Coordinates of C-alpha atoms in Angstrom, one line a residue:
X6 CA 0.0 0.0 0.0
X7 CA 1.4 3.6 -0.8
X8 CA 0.4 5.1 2.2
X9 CA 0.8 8.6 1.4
X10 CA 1.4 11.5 4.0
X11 CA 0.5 14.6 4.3
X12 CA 3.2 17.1 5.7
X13 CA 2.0 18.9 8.4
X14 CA 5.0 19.5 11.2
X15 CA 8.5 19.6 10.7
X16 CA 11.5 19.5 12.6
X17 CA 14.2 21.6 10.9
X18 CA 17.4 21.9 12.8
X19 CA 20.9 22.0 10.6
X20 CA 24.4 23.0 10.6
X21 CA 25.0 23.8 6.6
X22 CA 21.9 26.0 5.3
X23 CA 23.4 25.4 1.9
X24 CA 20.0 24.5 -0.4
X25 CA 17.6 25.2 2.2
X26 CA 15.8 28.0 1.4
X27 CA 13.8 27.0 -1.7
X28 CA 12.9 24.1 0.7
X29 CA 11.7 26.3 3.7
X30 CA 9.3 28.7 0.9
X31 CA 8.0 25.4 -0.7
X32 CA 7.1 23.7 2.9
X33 CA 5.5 27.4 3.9
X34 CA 3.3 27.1 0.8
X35 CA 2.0 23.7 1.9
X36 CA 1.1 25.2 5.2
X37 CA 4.0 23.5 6.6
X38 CA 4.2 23.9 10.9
X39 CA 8.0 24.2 10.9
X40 CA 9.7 23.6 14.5
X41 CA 13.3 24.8 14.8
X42 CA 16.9 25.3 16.9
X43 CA 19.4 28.1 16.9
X44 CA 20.5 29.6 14.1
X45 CA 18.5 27.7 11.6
X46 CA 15.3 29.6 13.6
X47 CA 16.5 32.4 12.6
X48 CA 17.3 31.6 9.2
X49 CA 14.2 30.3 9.0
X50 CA 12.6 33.7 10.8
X51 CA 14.9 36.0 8.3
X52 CA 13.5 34.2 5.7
X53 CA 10.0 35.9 6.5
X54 CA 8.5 32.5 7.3
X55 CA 6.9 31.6 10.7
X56 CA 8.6 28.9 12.8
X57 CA 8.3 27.7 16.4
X58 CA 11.3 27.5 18.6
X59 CA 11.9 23.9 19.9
X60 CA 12.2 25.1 23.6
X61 CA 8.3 26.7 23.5
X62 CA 7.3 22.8 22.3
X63 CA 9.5 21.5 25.2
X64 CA 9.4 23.8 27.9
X65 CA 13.1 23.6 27.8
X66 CA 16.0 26.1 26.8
X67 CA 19.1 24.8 25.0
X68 CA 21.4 23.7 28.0
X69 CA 24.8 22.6 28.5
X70 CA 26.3 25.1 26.0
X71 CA 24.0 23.8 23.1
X72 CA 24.5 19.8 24.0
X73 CA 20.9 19.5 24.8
X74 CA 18.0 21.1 22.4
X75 CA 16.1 18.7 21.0
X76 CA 16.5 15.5 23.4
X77 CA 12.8 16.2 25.1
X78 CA 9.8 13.6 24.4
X79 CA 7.6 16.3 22.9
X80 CA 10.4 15.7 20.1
X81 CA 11.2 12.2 20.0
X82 CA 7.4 11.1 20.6
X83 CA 6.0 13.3 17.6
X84 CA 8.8 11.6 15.5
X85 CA 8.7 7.9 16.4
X86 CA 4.6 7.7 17.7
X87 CA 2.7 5.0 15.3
X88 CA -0.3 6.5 13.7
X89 CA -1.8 3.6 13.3
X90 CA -1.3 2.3 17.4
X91 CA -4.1 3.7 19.5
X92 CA -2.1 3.4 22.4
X93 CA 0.2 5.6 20.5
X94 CA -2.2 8.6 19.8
X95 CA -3.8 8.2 22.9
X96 CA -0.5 9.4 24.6
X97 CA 0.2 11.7 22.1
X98 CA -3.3 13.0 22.5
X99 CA -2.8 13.1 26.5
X100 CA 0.7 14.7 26.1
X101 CA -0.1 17.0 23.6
X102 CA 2.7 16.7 21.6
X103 CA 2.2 17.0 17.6
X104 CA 3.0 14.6 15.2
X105 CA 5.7 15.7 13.1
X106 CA 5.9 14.2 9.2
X107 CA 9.3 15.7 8.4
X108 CA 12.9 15.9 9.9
X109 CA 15.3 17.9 8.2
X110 CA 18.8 17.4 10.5
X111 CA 21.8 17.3 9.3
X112 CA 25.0 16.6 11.5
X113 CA 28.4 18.2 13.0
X114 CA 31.2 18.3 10.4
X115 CA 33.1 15.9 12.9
X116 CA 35.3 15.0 9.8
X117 CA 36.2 18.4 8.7
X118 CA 37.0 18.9 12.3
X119 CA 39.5 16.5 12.2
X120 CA 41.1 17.5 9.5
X121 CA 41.6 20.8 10.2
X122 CA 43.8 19.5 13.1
X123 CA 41.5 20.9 15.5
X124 CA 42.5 20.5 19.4
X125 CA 40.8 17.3 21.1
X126 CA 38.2 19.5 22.7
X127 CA 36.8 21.0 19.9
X128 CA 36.7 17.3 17.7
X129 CA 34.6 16.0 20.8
X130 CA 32.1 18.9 20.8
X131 CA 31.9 18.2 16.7
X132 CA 30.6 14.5 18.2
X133 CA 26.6 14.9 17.2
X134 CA 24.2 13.7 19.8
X135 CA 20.8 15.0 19.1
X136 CA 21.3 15.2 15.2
X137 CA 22.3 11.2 15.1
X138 CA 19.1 10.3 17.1
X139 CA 16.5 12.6 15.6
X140 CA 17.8 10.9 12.2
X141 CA 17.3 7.5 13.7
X142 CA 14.0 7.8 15.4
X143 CA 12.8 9.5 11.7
X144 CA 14.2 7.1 9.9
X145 CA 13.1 3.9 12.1
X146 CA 9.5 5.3 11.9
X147 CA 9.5 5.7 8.0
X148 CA 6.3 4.6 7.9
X149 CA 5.1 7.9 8.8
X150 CA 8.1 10.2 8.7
X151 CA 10.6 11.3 6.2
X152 CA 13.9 11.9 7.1
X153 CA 16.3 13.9 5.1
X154 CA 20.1 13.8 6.7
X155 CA 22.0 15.6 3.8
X156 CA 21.5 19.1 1.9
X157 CA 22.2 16.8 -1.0
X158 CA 18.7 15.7 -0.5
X159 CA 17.2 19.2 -0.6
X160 CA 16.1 19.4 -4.1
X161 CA 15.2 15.6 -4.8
X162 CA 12.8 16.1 -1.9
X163 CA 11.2 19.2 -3.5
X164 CA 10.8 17.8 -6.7
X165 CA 9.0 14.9 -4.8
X166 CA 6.4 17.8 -2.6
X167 CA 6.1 19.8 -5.8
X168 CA 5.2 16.3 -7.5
X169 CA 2.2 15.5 -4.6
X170 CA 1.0 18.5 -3.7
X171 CA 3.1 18.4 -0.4
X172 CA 3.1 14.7 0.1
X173 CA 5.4 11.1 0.3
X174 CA 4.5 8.0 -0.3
X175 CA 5.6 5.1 1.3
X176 CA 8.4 4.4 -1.4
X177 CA 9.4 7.8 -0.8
X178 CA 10.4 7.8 2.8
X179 CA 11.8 4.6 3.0
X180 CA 14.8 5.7 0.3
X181 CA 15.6 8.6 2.5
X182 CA 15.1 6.3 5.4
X183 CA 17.7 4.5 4.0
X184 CA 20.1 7.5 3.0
X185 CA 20.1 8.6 6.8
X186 CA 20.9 5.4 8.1
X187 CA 23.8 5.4 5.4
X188 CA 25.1 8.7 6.5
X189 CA 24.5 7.7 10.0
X190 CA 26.8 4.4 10.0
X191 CA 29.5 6.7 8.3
X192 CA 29.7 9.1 10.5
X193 CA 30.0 6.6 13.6
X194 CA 32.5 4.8 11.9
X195 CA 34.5 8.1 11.7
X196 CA 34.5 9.0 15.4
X197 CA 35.3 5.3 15.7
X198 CA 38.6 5.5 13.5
X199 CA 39.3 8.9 15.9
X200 CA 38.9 7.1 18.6
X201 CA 41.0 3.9 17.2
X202 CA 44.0 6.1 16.9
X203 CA 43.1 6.9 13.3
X204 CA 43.5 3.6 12.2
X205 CA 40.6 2.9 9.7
X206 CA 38.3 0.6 10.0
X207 CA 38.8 -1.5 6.6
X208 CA 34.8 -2.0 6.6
X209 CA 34.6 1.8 6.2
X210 CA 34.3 1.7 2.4
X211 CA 30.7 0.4 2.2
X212 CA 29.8 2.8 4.3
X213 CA 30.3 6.3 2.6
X214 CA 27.6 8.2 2.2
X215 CA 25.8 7.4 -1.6
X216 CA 27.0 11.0 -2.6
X217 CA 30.6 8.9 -2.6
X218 CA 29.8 6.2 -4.6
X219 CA 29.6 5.2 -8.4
X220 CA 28.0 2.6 -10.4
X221 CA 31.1 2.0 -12.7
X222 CA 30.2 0.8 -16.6
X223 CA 31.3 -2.8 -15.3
X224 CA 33.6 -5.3 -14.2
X225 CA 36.3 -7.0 -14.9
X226 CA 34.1 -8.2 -17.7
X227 CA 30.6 -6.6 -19.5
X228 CA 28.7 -9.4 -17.5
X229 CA 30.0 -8.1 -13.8
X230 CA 28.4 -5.4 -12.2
X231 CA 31.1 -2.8 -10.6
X232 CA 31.2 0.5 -8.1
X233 CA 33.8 2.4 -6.7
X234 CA 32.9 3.9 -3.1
X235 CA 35.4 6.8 -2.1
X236 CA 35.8 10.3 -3.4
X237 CA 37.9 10.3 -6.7
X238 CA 37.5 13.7 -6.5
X239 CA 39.4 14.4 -4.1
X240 CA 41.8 12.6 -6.1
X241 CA 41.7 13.6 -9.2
X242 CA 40.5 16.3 -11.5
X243 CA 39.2 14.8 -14.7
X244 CA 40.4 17.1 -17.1
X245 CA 38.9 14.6 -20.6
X246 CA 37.7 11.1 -21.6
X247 CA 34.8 9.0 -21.0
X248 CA 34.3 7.6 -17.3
X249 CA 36.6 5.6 -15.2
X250 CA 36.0 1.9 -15.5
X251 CA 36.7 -0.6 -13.0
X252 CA 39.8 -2.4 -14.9
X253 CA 40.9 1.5 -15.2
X254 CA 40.4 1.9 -11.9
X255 CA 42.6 -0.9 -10.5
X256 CA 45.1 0.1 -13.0
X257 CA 45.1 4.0 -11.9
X258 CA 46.0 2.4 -8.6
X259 CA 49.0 0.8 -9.5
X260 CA 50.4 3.1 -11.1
X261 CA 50.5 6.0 -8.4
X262 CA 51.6 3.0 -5.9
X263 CA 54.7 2.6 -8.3
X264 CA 55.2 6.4 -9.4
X265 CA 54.9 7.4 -5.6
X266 CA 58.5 5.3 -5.1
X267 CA 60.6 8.2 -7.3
X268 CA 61.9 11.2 -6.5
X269 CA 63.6 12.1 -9.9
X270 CA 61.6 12.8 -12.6
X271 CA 60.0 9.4 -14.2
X272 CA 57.2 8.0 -16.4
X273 CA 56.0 5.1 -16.6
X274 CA 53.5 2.7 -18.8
X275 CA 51.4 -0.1 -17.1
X276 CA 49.7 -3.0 -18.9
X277 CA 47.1 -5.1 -16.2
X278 CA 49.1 -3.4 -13.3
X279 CA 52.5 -4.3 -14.3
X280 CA 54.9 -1.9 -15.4
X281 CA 55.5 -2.5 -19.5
X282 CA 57.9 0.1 -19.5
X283 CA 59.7 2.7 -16.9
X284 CA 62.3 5.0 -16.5
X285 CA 63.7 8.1 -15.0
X286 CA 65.9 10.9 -16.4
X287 CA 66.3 14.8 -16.6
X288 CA 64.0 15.5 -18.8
X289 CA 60.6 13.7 -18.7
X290 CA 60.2 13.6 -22.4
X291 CA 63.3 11.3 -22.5
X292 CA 61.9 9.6 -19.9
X293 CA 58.9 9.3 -21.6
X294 CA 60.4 8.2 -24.7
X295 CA 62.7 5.8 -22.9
X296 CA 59.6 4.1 -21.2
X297 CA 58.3 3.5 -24.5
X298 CA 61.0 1.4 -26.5
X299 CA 61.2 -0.8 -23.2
X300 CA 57.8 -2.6 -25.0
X301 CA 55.5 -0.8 -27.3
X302 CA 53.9 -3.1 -28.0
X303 CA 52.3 -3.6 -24.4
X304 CA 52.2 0.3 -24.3
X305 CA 49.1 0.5 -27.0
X306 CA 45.9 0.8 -24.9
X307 CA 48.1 1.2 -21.6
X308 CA 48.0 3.8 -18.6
X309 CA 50.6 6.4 -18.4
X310 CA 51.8 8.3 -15.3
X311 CA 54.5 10.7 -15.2
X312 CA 55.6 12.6 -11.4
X313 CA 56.2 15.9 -13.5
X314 CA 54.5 17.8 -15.2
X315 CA 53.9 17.4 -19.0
X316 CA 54.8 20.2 -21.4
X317 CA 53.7 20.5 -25.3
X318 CA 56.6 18.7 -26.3
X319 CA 56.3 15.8 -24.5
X320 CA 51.7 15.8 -24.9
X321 CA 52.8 15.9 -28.8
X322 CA 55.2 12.6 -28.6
X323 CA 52.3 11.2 -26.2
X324 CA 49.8 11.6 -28.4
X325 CA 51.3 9.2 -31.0
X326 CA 50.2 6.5 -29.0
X327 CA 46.5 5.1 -28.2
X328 CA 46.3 5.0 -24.4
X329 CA 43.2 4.6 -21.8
X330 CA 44.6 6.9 -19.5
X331 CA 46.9 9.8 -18.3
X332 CA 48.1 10.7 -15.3
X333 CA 50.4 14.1 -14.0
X334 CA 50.4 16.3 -11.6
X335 CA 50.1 19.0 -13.6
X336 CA 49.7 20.0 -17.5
X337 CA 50.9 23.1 -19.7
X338 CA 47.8 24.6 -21.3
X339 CA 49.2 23.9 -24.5
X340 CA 49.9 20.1 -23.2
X341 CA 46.3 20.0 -22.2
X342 CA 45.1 21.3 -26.0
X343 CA 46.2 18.6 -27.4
X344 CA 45.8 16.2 -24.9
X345 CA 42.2 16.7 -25.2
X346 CA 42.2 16.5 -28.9
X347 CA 40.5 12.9 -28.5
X348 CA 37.3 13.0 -26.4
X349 CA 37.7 9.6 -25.5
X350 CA 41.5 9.9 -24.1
X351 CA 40.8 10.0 -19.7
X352 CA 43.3 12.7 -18.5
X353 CA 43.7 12.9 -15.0
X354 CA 45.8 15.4 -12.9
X355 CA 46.6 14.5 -9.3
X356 CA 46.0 16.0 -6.6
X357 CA 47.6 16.3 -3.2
X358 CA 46.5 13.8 -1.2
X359 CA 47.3 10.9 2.0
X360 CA 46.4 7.6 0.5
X361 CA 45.1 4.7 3.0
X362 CA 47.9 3.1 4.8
X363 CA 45.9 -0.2 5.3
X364 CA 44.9 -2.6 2.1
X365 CA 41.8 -4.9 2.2
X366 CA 39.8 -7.5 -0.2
X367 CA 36.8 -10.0 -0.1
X368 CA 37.9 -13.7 0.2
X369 CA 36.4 -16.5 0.8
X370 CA 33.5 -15.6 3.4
X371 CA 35.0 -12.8 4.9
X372 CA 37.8 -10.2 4.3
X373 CA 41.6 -10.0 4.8
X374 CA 43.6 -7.0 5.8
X375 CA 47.6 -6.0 5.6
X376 CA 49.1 -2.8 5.9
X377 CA 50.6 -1.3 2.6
X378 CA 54.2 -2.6 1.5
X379 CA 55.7 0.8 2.4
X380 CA 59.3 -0.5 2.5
X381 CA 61.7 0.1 0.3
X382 CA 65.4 -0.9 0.6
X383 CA 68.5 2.1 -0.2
X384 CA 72.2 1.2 -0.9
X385 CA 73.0 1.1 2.5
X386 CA 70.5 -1.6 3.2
X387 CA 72.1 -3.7 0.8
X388 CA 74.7 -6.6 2.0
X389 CA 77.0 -7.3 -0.6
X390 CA 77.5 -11.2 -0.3
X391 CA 80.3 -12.0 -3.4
X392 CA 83.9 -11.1 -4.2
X393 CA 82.9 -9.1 -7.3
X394 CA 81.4 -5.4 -5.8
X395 CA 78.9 -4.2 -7.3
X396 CA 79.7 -0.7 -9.2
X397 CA 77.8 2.8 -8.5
X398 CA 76.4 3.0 -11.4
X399 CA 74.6 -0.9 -11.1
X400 CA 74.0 0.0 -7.5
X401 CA 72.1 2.7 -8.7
X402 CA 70.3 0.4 -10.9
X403 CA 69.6 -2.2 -8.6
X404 CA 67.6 0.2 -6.1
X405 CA 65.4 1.2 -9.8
X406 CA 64.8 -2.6 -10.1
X407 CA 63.8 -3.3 -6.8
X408 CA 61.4 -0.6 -6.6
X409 CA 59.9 -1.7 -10.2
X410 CA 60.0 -5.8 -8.7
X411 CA 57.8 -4.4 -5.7
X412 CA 55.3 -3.7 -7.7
X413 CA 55.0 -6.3 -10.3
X414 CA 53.0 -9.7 -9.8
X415 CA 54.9 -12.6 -8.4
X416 CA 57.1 -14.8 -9.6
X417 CA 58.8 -11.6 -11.2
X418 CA 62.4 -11.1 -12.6
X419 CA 63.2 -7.5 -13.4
X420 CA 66.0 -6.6 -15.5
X421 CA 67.3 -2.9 -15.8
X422 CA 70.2 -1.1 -17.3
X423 CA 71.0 2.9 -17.5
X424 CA 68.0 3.7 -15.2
X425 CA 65.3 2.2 -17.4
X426 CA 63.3 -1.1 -17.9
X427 CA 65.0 -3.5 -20.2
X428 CA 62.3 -6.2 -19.5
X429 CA 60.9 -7.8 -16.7
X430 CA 58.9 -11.3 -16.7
X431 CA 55.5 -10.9 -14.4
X432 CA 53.4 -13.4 -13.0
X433 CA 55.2 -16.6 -13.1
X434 CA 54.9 -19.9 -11.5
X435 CA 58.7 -20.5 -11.4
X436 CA 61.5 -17.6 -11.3
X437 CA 63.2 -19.6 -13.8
X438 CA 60.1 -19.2 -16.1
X439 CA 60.3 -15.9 -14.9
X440 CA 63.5 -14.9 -15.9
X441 CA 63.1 -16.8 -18.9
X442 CA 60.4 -14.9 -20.3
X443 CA 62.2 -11.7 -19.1
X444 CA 65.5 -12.4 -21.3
X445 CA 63.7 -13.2 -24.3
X446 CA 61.0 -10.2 -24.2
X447 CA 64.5 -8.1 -24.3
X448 CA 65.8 -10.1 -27.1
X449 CA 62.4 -9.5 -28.8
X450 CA 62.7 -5.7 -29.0
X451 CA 66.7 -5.7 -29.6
X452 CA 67.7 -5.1 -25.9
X453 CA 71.6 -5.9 -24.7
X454 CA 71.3 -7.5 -21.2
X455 CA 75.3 -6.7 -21.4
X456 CA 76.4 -4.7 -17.9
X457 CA 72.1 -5.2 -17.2
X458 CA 71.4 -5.7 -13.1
X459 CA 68.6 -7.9 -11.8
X460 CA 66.2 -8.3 -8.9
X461 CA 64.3 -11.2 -7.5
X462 CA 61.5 -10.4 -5.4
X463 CA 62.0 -13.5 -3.5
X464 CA 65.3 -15.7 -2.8
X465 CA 66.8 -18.2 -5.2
X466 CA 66.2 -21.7 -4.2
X467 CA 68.4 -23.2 -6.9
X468 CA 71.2 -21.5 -8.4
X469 CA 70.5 -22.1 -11.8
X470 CA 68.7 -18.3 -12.5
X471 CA 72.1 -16.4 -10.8
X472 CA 73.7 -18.8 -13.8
X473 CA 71.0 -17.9 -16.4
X474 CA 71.2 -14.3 -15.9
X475 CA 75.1 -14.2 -15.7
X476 CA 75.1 -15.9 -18.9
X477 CA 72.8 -13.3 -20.3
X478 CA 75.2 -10.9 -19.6
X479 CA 73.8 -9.5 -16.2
X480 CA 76.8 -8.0 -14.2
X481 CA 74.7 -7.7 -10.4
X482 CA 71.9 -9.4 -8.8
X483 CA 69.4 -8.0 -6.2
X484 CA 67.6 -10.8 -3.7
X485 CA 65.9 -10.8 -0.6
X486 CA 67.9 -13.8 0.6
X487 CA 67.0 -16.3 3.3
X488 CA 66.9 -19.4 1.6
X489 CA 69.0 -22.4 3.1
X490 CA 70.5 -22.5 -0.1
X491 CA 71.6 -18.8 -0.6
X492 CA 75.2 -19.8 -0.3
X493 CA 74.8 -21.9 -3.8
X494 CA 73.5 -18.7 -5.6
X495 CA 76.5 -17.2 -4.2
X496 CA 78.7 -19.5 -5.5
X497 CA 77.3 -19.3 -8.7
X498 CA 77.8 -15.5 -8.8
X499 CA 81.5 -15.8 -7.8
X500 CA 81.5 -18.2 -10.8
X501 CA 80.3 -16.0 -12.6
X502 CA 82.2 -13.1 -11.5
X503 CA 79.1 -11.5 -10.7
X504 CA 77.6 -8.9 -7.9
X505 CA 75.2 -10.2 -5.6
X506 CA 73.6 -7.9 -2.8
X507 CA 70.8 -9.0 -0.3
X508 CA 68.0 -6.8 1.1
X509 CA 66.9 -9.1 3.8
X510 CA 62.8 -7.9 2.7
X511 CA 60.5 -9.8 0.3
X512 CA 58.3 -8.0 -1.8
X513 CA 56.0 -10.6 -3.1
X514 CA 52.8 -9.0 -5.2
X515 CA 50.2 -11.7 -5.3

């Protein structure tokens, strides 16, 4: 049944008036009895429309410095009595309290607060106690109330009045029944990731408000349904192209997780998360180019990231090549002319902004959580374990490498040479295979592996890829170490007359 009802009290008490007053002349035209706090009475008042303040329905003034207005049964009955329990209206009748059809409440930035590196104090005081339960009790009784928690809701809810003639059906106030209890079980899960040292709670994704989510096109596939909950927004501006997509999406991600591990000017080209091609130099156009010849051939259709900013020289060599998407922290306006050229080309610049420190994913029945592989290992972490040293130049190299092996899916083997890519073999079920499929890709696109450097990112069991590579022409070798047989890839290396260093820290990417 539709159960429509009439609007005939309302409880308005908000923070942000933002989108309000349209609202407040429409419910006035209905004939609207509007009840009211603070200093959205007097809005309300200033507005020229008549509205009763809360404390002449309670018999109460605000007390406590404002921590108690509206927590009074001649508030919390009107919202949550049944109109259809005669016990209900018989106390409501006896109490003479009115019934009220609409709450409008909205609640304490608490998160803005927070940000703003506010003292303690003034973050507890943003802690919302009468807002959060005058947007439950409206919401639990949507049966007879409407409850609207967010000025986003303003204008959807006066297309609905204008619509019926100052009424909701039952369909109506159960959606924004269900919007407040979203907003609600966001903003308690903020005060609890205050309170948990501002450790998030890895749960916290499904619970944005709807404003921060997106029905993405699809899947990994057409047939799979897809959404992103967060604020890419805050992200990202989207300066062209069509609309993220969820394969873009966990693509984007990678590469800012690699990018964000150079200092120097870099760019790099990712193909199903793996970097197809990297490398860092001067200039970002040679960088750019450089990344390039490490595989074009992966490169068409790929995502492109560069940690400086693109100039009309480099957007012109760029634009040679089909790509999904573009990423930079900032663009010349001559870059972004012909960047744009193509409506279809997604151009992104990055914004500053802290990234979660915690990682999360469905499995199974439940979820598993890891902090983010934040480590990275410098020259002086390295232990040089063979009679051959390994040069500045390779150990220069070798900390490139490692940071690109962090990154790509396991098994992995990356080879590098000259601060660049040469080649790398991803997502192996033997290193060997690995390494392998590395050395040929390099042959494949006229590569020299002469003076190259390696890294593993896990230990050698057998010796046989220090012996591969060596014969390849690699000249050092990066491992994590710790296998009982380490001292046989050593061996091997002084066979060889090779480098080996060890980092003592696996980077496995499963």
């Amino acid at each position: 049944m539709n159960q429509p009802v009439k609007i005939k009290n309302a409880l308005i008490s908000v923070y942000y008036k933002d989108n309000l007053e349209s609202l407040i002349h429409l419910l006035n035209k209905y004939g609207v009895k509007i009840f009211s706090t603070g200093g959205t009475e007097k809005f309300i008042r200033d507005l020229g429309v008549d509205v009763t303040a809360v404390e002449d329905l309670t018999g109460y003034p605000s007390i406590l410095g404002g921590r108690v207005k509206t927590l009074h049964p001649s508030v919390f009955g009107g919202i949550l009595s049944r109109r259809d329990n005669n016990s209900d209206k018989e106390q409501i009748k006896q109490y003479e309290i009115p019934e009220i059809d609409l709450v409008i409440v909205d609640l304490y930035p608490f998160e803005e607060t927070v940000k703003s590196g506010a003292s303690e104090e003034d973050i507890i005081e943003k802690i919302d106690i009468g807002g959060i339960s005058l947007i439950r009790a409206g919401a639990k009784n949507f049966k007879d109330v409407v409850t609207l928690s967010s000025r986003d809701d303003y204008k959807e809810f006066e297309n609905i009045l204008a619509a019926n003639e100052g009424s909701t059906s039952l369909e109506h106030r159960k959606y924004f029944a269900k919007r407040s209890f979203h907003v609600s079980s966001h903003y308690d899960t903020s005060i609890f990731g205050y309170f948990n040292n501002n450790q998030p709670d890895p749960l916290n994704v499904f619970k944005h408000s709807e404003t921060q989510s997106k029905a993405l096109r699809y899947g990994e596939n057409p047939h799979q349904t897809a959404s992103f909950y967060g604020n890419l927004d805050a992200m990202f501006d989207k300066l062209n192209g069509k609309e993220l997509s969820y394969n873009n999406l966990v693509d984007v991600d990678a590469a800012v997780s690699l990018i964000d591990e150079f200092t120097e000017p870099t760019f790099a080209i990712l193909k199903h998360t793996n970097a197809c091609g990297i490398a860092s130099n001067a200039s970002i156009l040679e960088a750019w180019k450089t990344a390039l010849a490490c595989d074009p051939v992966s490169a068409f259709g790929g995502v492109l990231i560069s940690n400086t900013k693109i100039e009309e020289d480099t957007a012109n060599e760029i634009s040679h090549l089909f790509f999904e998407v573009l990423i930079a922290p900032e663009y010349s306006d001559e870059a972004i002319q012909i960047l744009t050229s193509k409506k279809n080309r997604i151009i992104l610049r990055r914004k500053e902004i802290e990234l979660p420190a915690i990682q999360f994913k469905t499995l199974l029945n439940g979820i598993i959580q890891q902090d983010k592989d934040t480590a990275i290992e410098s020259i002086d972490q390295m232990e040089c374990v063979t009679d051959r040293k390994p040069q500045a130049s390779e150990l220069t190299d070798l900390v490139f490498a490692n940071k690109i092996v962090k990154h790509t899916k396991s098994n992995t083997i990356v080879l590098v040479k000259d601060g660049k890519l040469i080649s790398s073999g991803v997502g192996q079920t033997s290193r060997v295979d690995a390494l392998i499929q590395a050395i040929d890709k390099a042959k494949h696109f006229g590569f020299s592996l002469e003076g190259a450097v390696m890294a593993s990112d896990a230990f050698f069991p057998f010796p046989d890829c220090v012996e591969i590579a060596a014969d390849a022409g690699v000249v050092a070798v990066l491992q994590p170490g710790g296998s009982i047989k380490d001292k046989e890839s050593v061996n091997m290396a002084n066979k060889k007359n090779i480098s080996m260093v060890l980092t003592g820290v696996r980077h496995f990417k499963h």
